[in-house]
PDB file of C-alpha atoms in Angstrom:
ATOM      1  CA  UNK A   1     -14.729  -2.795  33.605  1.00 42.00           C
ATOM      2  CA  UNK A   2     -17.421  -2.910  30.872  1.00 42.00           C
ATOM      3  CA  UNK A   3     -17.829  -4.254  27.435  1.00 40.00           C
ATOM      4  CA  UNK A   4     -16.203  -1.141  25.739  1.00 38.00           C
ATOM      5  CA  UNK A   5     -13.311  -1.335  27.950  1.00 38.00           C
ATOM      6  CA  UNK A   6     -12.990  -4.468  27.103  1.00 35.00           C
ATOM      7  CA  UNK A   7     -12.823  -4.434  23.177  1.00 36.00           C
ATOM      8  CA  UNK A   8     -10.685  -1.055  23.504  1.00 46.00           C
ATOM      9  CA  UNK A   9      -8.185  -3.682  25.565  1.00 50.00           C
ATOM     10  CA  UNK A  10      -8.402  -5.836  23.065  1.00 59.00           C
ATOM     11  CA  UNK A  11      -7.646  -3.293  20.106  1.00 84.00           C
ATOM     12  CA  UNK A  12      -4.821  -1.941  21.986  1.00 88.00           C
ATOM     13  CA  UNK A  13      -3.361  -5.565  21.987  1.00 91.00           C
ATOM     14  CA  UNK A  14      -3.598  -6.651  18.947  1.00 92.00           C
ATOM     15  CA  UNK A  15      -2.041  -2.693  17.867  1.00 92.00           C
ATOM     16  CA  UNK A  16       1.047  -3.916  19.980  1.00 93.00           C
ATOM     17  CA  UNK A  17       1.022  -6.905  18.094  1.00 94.00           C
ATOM     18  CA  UNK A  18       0.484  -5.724  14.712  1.00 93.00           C
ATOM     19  CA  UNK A  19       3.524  -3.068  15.492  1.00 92.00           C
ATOM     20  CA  UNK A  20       6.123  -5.391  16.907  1.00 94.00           C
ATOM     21  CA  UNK A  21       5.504  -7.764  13.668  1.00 92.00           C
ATOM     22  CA  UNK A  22       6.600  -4.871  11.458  1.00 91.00           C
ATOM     23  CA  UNK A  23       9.262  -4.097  13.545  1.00 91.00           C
ATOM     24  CA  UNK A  24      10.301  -7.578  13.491  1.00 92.00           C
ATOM     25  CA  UNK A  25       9.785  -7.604   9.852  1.00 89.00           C
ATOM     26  CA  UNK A  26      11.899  -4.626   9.535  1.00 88.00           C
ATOM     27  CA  UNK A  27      14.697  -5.900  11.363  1.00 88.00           C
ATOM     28  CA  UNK A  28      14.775  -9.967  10.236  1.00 88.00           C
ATOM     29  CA  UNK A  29      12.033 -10.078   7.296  1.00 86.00           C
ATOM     30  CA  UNK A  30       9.623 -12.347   7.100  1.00 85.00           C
ATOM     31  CA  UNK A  31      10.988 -15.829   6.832  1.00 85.00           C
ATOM     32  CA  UNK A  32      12.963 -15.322  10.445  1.00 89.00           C
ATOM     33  CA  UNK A  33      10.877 -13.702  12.249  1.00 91.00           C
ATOM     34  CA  UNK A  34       9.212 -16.102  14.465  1.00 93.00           C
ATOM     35  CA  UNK A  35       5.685 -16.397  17.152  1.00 94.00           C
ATOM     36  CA  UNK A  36       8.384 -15.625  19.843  1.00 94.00           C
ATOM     37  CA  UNK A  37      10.123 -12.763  18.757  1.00 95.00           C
ATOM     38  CA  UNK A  38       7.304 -10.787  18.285  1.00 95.00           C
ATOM     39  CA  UNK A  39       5.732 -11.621  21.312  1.00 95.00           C
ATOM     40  CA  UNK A  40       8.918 -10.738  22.776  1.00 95.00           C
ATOM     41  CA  UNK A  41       8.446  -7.104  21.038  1.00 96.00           C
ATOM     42  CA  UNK A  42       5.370  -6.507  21.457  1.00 95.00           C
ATOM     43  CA  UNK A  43       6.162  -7.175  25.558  1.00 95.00           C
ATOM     44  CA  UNK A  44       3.508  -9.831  25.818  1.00 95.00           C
ATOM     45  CA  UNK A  45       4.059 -13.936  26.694  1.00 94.00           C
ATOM     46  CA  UNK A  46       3.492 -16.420  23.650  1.00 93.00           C
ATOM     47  CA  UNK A  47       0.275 -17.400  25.184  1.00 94.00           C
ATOM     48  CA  UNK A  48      -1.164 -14.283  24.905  1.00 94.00           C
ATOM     49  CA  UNK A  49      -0.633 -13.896  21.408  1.00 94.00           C
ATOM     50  CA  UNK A  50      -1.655 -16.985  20.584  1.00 93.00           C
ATOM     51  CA  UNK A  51      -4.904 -16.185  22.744  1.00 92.00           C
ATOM     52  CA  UNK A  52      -5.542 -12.851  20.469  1.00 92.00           C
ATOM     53  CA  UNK A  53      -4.367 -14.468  17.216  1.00 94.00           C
ATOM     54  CA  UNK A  54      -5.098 -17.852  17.213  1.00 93.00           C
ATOM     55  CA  UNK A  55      -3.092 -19.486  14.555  1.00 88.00           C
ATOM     56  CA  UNK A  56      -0.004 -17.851  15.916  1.00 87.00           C
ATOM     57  CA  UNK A  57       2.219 -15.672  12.733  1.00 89.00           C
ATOM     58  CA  UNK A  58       0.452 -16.226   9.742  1.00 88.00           C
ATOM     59  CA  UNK A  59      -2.370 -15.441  11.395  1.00 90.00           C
ATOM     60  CA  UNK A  60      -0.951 -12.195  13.090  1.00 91.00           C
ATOM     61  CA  UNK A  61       0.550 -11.767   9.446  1.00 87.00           C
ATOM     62  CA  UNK A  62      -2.721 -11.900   7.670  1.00 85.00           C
ATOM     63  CA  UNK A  63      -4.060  -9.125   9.960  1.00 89.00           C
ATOM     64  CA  UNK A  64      -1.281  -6.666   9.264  1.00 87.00           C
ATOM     65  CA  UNK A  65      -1.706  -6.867   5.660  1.00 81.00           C
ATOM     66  CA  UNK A  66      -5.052  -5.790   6.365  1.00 84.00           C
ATOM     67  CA  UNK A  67      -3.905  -2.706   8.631  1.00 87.00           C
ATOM     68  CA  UNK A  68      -1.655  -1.237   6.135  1.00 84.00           C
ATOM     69  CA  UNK A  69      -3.260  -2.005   3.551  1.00 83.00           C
ATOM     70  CA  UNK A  70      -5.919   0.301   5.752  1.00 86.00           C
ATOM     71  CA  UNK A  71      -3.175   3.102   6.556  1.00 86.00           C
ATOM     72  CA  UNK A  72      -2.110   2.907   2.656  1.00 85.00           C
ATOM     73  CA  UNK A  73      -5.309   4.115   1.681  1.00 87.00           C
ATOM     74  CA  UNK A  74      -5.893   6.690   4.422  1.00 89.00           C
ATOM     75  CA  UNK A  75      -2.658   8.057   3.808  1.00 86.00           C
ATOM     76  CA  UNK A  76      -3.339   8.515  -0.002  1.00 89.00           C
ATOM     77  CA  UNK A  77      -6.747   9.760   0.622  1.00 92.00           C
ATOM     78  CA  UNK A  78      -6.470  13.383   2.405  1.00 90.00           C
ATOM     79  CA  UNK A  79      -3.889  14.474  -0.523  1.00 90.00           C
ATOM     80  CA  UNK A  80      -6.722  13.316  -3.264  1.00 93.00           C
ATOM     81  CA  UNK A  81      -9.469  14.544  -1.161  1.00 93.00           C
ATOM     82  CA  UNK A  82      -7.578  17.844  -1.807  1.00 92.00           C
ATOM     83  CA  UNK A  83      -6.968  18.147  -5.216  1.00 94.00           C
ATOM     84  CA  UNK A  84      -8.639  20.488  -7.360  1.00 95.00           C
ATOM     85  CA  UNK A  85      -7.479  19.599 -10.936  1.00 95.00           C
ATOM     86  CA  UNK A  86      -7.293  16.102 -12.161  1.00 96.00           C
ATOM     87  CA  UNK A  87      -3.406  16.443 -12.925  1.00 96.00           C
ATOM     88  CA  UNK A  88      -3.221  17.423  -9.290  1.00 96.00           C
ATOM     89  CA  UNK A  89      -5.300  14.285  -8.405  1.00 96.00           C
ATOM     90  CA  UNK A  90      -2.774  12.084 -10.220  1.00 95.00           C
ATOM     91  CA  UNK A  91       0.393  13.458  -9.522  1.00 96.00           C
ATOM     92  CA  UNK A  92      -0.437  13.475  -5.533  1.00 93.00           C
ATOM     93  CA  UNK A  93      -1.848  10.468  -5.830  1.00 92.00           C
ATOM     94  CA  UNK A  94       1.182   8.542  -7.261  1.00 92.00           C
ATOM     95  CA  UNK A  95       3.867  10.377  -5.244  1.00 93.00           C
ATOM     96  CA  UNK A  96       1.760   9.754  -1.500  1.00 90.00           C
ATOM     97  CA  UNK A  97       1.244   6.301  -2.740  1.00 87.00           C
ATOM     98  CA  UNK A  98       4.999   5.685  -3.663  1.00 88.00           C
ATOM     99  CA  UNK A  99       6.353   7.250  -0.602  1.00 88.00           C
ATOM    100  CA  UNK A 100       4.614   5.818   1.956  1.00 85.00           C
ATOM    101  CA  UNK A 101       5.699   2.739   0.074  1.00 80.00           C
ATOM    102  CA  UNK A 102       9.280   3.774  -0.050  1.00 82.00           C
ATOM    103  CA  UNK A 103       9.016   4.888   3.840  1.00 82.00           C
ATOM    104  CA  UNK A 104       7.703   1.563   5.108  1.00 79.00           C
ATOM    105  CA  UNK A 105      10.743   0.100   7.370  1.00 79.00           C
ATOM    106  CA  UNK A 106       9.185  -3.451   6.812  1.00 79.00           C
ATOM    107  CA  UNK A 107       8.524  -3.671   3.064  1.00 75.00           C
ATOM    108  CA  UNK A 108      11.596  -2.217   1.938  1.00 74.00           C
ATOM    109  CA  UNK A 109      13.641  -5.408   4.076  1.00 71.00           C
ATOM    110  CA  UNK A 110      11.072  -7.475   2.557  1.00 73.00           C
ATOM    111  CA  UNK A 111      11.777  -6.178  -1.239  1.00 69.00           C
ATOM    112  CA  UNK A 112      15.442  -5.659  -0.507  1.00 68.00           C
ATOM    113  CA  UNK A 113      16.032  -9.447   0.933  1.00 66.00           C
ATOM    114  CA  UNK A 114      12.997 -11.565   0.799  1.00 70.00           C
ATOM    115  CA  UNK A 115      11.819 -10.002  -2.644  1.00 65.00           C
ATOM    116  CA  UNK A 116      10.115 -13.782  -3.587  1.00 62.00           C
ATOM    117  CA  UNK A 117       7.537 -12.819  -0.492  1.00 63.00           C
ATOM    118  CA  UNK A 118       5.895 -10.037  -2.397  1.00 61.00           C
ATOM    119  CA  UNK A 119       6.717 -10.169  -6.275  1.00 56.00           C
ATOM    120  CA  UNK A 120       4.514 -13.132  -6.361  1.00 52.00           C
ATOM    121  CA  UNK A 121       0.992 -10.648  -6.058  1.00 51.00           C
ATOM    122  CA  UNK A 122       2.351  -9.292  -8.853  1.00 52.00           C
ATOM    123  CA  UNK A 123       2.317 -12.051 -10.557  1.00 50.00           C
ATOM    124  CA  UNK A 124      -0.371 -12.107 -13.713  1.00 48.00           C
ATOM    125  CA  UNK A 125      -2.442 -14.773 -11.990  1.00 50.00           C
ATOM    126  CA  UNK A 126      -2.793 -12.933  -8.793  1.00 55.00           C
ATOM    127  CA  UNK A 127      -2.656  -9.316 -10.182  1.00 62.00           C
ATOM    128  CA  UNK A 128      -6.147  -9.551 -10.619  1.00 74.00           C
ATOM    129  CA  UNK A 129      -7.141  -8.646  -7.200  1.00 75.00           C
ATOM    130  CA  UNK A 130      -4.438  -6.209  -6.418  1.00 75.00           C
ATOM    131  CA  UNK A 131      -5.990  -4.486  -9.424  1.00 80.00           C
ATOM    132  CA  UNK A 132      -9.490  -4.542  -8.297  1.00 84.00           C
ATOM    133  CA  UNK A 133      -8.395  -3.151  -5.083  1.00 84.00           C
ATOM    134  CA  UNK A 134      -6.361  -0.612  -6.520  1.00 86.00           C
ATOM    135  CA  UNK A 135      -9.371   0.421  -9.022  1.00 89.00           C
ATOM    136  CA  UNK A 136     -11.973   0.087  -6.939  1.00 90.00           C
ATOM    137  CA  UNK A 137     -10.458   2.791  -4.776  1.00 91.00           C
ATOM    138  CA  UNK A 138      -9.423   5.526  -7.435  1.00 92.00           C
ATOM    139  CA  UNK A 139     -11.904   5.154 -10.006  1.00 93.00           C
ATOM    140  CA  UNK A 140     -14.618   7.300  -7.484  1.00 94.00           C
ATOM    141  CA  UNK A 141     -11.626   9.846  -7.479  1.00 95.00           C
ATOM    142  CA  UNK A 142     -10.963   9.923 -11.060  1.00 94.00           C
ATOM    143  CA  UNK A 143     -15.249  10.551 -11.237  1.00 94.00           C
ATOM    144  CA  UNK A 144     -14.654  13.920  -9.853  1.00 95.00           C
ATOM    145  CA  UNK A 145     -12.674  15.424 -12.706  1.00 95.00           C
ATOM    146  CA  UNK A 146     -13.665  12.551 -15.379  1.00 92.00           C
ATOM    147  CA  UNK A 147     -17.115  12.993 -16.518  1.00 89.00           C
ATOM    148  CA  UNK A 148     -17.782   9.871 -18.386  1.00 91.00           C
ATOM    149  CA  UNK A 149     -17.824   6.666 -15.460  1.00 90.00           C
ATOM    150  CA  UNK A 150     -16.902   4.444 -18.305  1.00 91.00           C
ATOM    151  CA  UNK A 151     -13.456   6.302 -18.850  1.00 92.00           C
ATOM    152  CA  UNK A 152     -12.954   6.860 -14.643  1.00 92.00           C
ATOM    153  CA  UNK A 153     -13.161   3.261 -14.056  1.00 91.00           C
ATOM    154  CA  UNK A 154     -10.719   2.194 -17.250  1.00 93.00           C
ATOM    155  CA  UNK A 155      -9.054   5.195 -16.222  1.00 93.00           C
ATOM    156  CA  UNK A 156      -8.352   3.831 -12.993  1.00 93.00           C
ATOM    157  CA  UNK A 157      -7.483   0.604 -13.867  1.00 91.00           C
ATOM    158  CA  UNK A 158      -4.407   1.526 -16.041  1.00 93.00           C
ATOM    159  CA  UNK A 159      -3.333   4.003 -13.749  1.00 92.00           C
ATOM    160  CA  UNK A 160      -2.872   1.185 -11.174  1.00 88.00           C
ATOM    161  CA  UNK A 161      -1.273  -0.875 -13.788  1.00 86.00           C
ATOM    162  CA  UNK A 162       1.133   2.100 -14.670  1.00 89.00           C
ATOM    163  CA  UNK A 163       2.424   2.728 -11.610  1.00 86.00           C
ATOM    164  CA  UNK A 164       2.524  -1.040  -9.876  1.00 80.00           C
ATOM    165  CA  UNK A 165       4.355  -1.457 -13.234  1.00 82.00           C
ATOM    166  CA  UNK A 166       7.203   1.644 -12.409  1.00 85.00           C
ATOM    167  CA  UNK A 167       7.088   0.864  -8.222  1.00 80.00           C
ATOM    168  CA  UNK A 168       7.635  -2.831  -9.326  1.00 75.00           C
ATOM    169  CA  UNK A 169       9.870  -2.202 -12.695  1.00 79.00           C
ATOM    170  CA  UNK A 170      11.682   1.511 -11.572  1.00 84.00           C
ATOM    171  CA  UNK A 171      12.959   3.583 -14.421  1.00 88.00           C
ATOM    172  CA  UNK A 172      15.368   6.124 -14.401  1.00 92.00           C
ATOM    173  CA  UNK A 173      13.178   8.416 -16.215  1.00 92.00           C
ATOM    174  CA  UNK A 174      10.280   8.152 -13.475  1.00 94.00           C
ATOM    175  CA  UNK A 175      11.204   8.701  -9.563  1.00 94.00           C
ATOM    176  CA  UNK A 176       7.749   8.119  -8.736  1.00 92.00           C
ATOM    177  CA  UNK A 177       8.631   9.848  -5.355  1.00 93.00           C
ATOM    178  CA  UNK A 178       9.631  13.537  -6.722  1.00 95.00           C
ATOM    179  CA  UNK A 179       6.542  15.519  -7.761  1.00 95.00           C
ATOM    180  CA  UNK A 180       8.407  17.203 -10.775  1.00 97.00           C
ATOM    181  CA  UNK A 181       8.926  13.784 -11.967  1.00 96.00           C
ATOM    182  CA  UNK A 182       5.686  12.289 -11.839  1.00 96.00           C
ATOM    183  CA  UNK A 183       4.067  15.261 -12.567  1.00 97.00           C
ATOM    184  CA  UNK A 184       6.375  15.868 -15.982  1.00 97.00           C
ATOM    185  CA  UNK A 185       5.154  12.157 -16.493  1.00 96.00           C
ATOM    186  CA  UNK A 186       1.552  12.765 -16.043  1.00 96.00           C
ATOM    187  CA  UNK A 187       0.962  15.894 -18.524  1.00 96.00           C
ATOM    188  CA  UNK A 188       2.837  13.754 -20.932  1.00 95.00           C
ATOM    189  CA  UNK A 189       1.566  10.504 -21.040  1.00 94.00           C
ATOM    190  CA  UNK A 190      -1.620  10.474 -18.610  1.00 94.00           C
ATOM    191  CA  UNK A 191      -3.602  13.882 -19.290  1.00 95.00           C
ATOM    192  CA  UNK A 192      -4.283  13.530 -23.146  1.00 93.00           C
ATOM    193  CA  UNK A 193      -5.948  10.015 -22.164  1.00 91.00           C
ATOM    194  CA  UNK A 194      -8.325  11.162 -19.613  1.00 91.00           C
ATOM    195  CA  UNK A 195      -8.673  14.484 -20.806  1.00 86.00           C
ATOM    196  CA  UNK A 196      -8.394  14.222 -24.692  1.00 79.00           C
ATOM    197  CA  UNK A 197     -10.551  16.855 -25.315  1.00 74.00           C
ATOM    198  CA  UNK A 198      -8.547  19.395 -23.503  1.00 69.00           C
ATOM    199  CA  UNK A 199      -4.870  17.762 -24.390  1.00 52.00           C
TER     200      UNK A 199
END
C-alpha cells in the first residue's frame, strides 16, 4: 500500500466520522451526543477515533464545522457562477444559501432544541468573523455585475447582514427559501442600492 493509499484511507475515515457526527447531531443535538455514539455510527471502536481526532468530540466537532462550512459554499457557488444579471446573482444566492440551511438534518435539531449552541456567533461580539467570511466570499461575485470594488465589497457586507438578519430573525413577509419571495424582496429593497443608476 503506498503513501496515497494511505491518506485516501485516512480521508475516507475521518468522512465516516464527520457523517456519523451529523447524524448524531441530527438525531440527539449536540449536548448528548457523546465520543461513543458516534464512533458507534460511524462503525469504528473509540480508539480509532480518538487515533484520527485526537481530542475526541470537540475536536471531531471543530472539523465538521469546517466541512460544511466547505459544502455551504460549494453548494452556493455553481448557482452564482451561473447568473447572468446581478438580481439573478442575489436572488439565487439567498434562496441556495437558505435552503441548504433549511435542509441540513443537524442544524435544524440544533436551532429547534439546542438554539443557545449557535445564536451565540450571532452574537455582535462574534458576528465579526461570520461577516468577514460571509463578505469575503460574495463581494468577488457582486464584482462581476458591480463595477465600482468599493460598492461590491460594502455591497457584500450588508447583504450578509440582511439575510443572517431574516435566516436568524424570519419574517412573514420574506420566505427566504421561495424565489418569488426573495426575488420580490431584492428588486425592492436591494437593486436601487447596488444599481442606483439603473433603479
Amino acid at each position: 500500500m503506498g503513501p496515497t493509499s494511505v491518506i485516501d484511507g485516512a480521508d475516507a475515515l475521518d468522512e465516516r466520522v464527520l457523517t456519523a457526527m451529523v447524524d448524531c447531531i441530527g438525531r440527539w443535538g449536540i449536548a448528548k451526543t457523546t465520543a461513543d455514539d458516534i464512533a458507534r455510527t460511524a462503525g469504528i471502536s473509540r480508539a480509532t477515533l480518538y487515533r484520527a481526532f485526537p481530542g475526541g468530540k470537540d475536536v471531531v466537532f471543530d472539523a465538521l464545522l469546517q466541512r460544511e462550512t466547505a459544502r455551504f459554499f460549494a453548494a452556493v457557488t455553481g448557482p452564482l457562477e451561473a447568473a447572468e444579471h446581478l438580481e439573478d446573482l442575489v436572488v439565487l444566492g439567498a434562496v441556495e444559501a437558505a435552503r441548504f440551511l433549511a435542509e441540513h438534518e443537524a442544524l435544524r435539531y440544533v436551532i429547534a432544541h439546542e438554539p443557545e449552541r449557535v445564536l451565540p456567533a450571532f452574537a455582535f461580539h462574534r458576528l465579526d468573523r461570520v461577516l468577514a467570511l460571509a463578505t469575503s466570499f460574495a463581494a468577488p461575485h457582486l464584482a462581476r455585475f458591480v463595477a465600482d470594488p468599493n460598492l461590491a465589497a460594502s455591497g457584500a457586507e450588508w447583504l450578509a447582514r440582511l439575510l443572517l438578519s431574516y435566516a436568524t430573525n424570519p419574517s412573514p413577509d420574506l420566505t427566504l427559501t421561495d424565489e418569488a419571495s426573495v426575488r420580490t424582496f431584492v428588486r425592492t429593497y436591494v437593486m436601487p442600492v447596488l444599481q442606483p443608476d439603473q433603479s
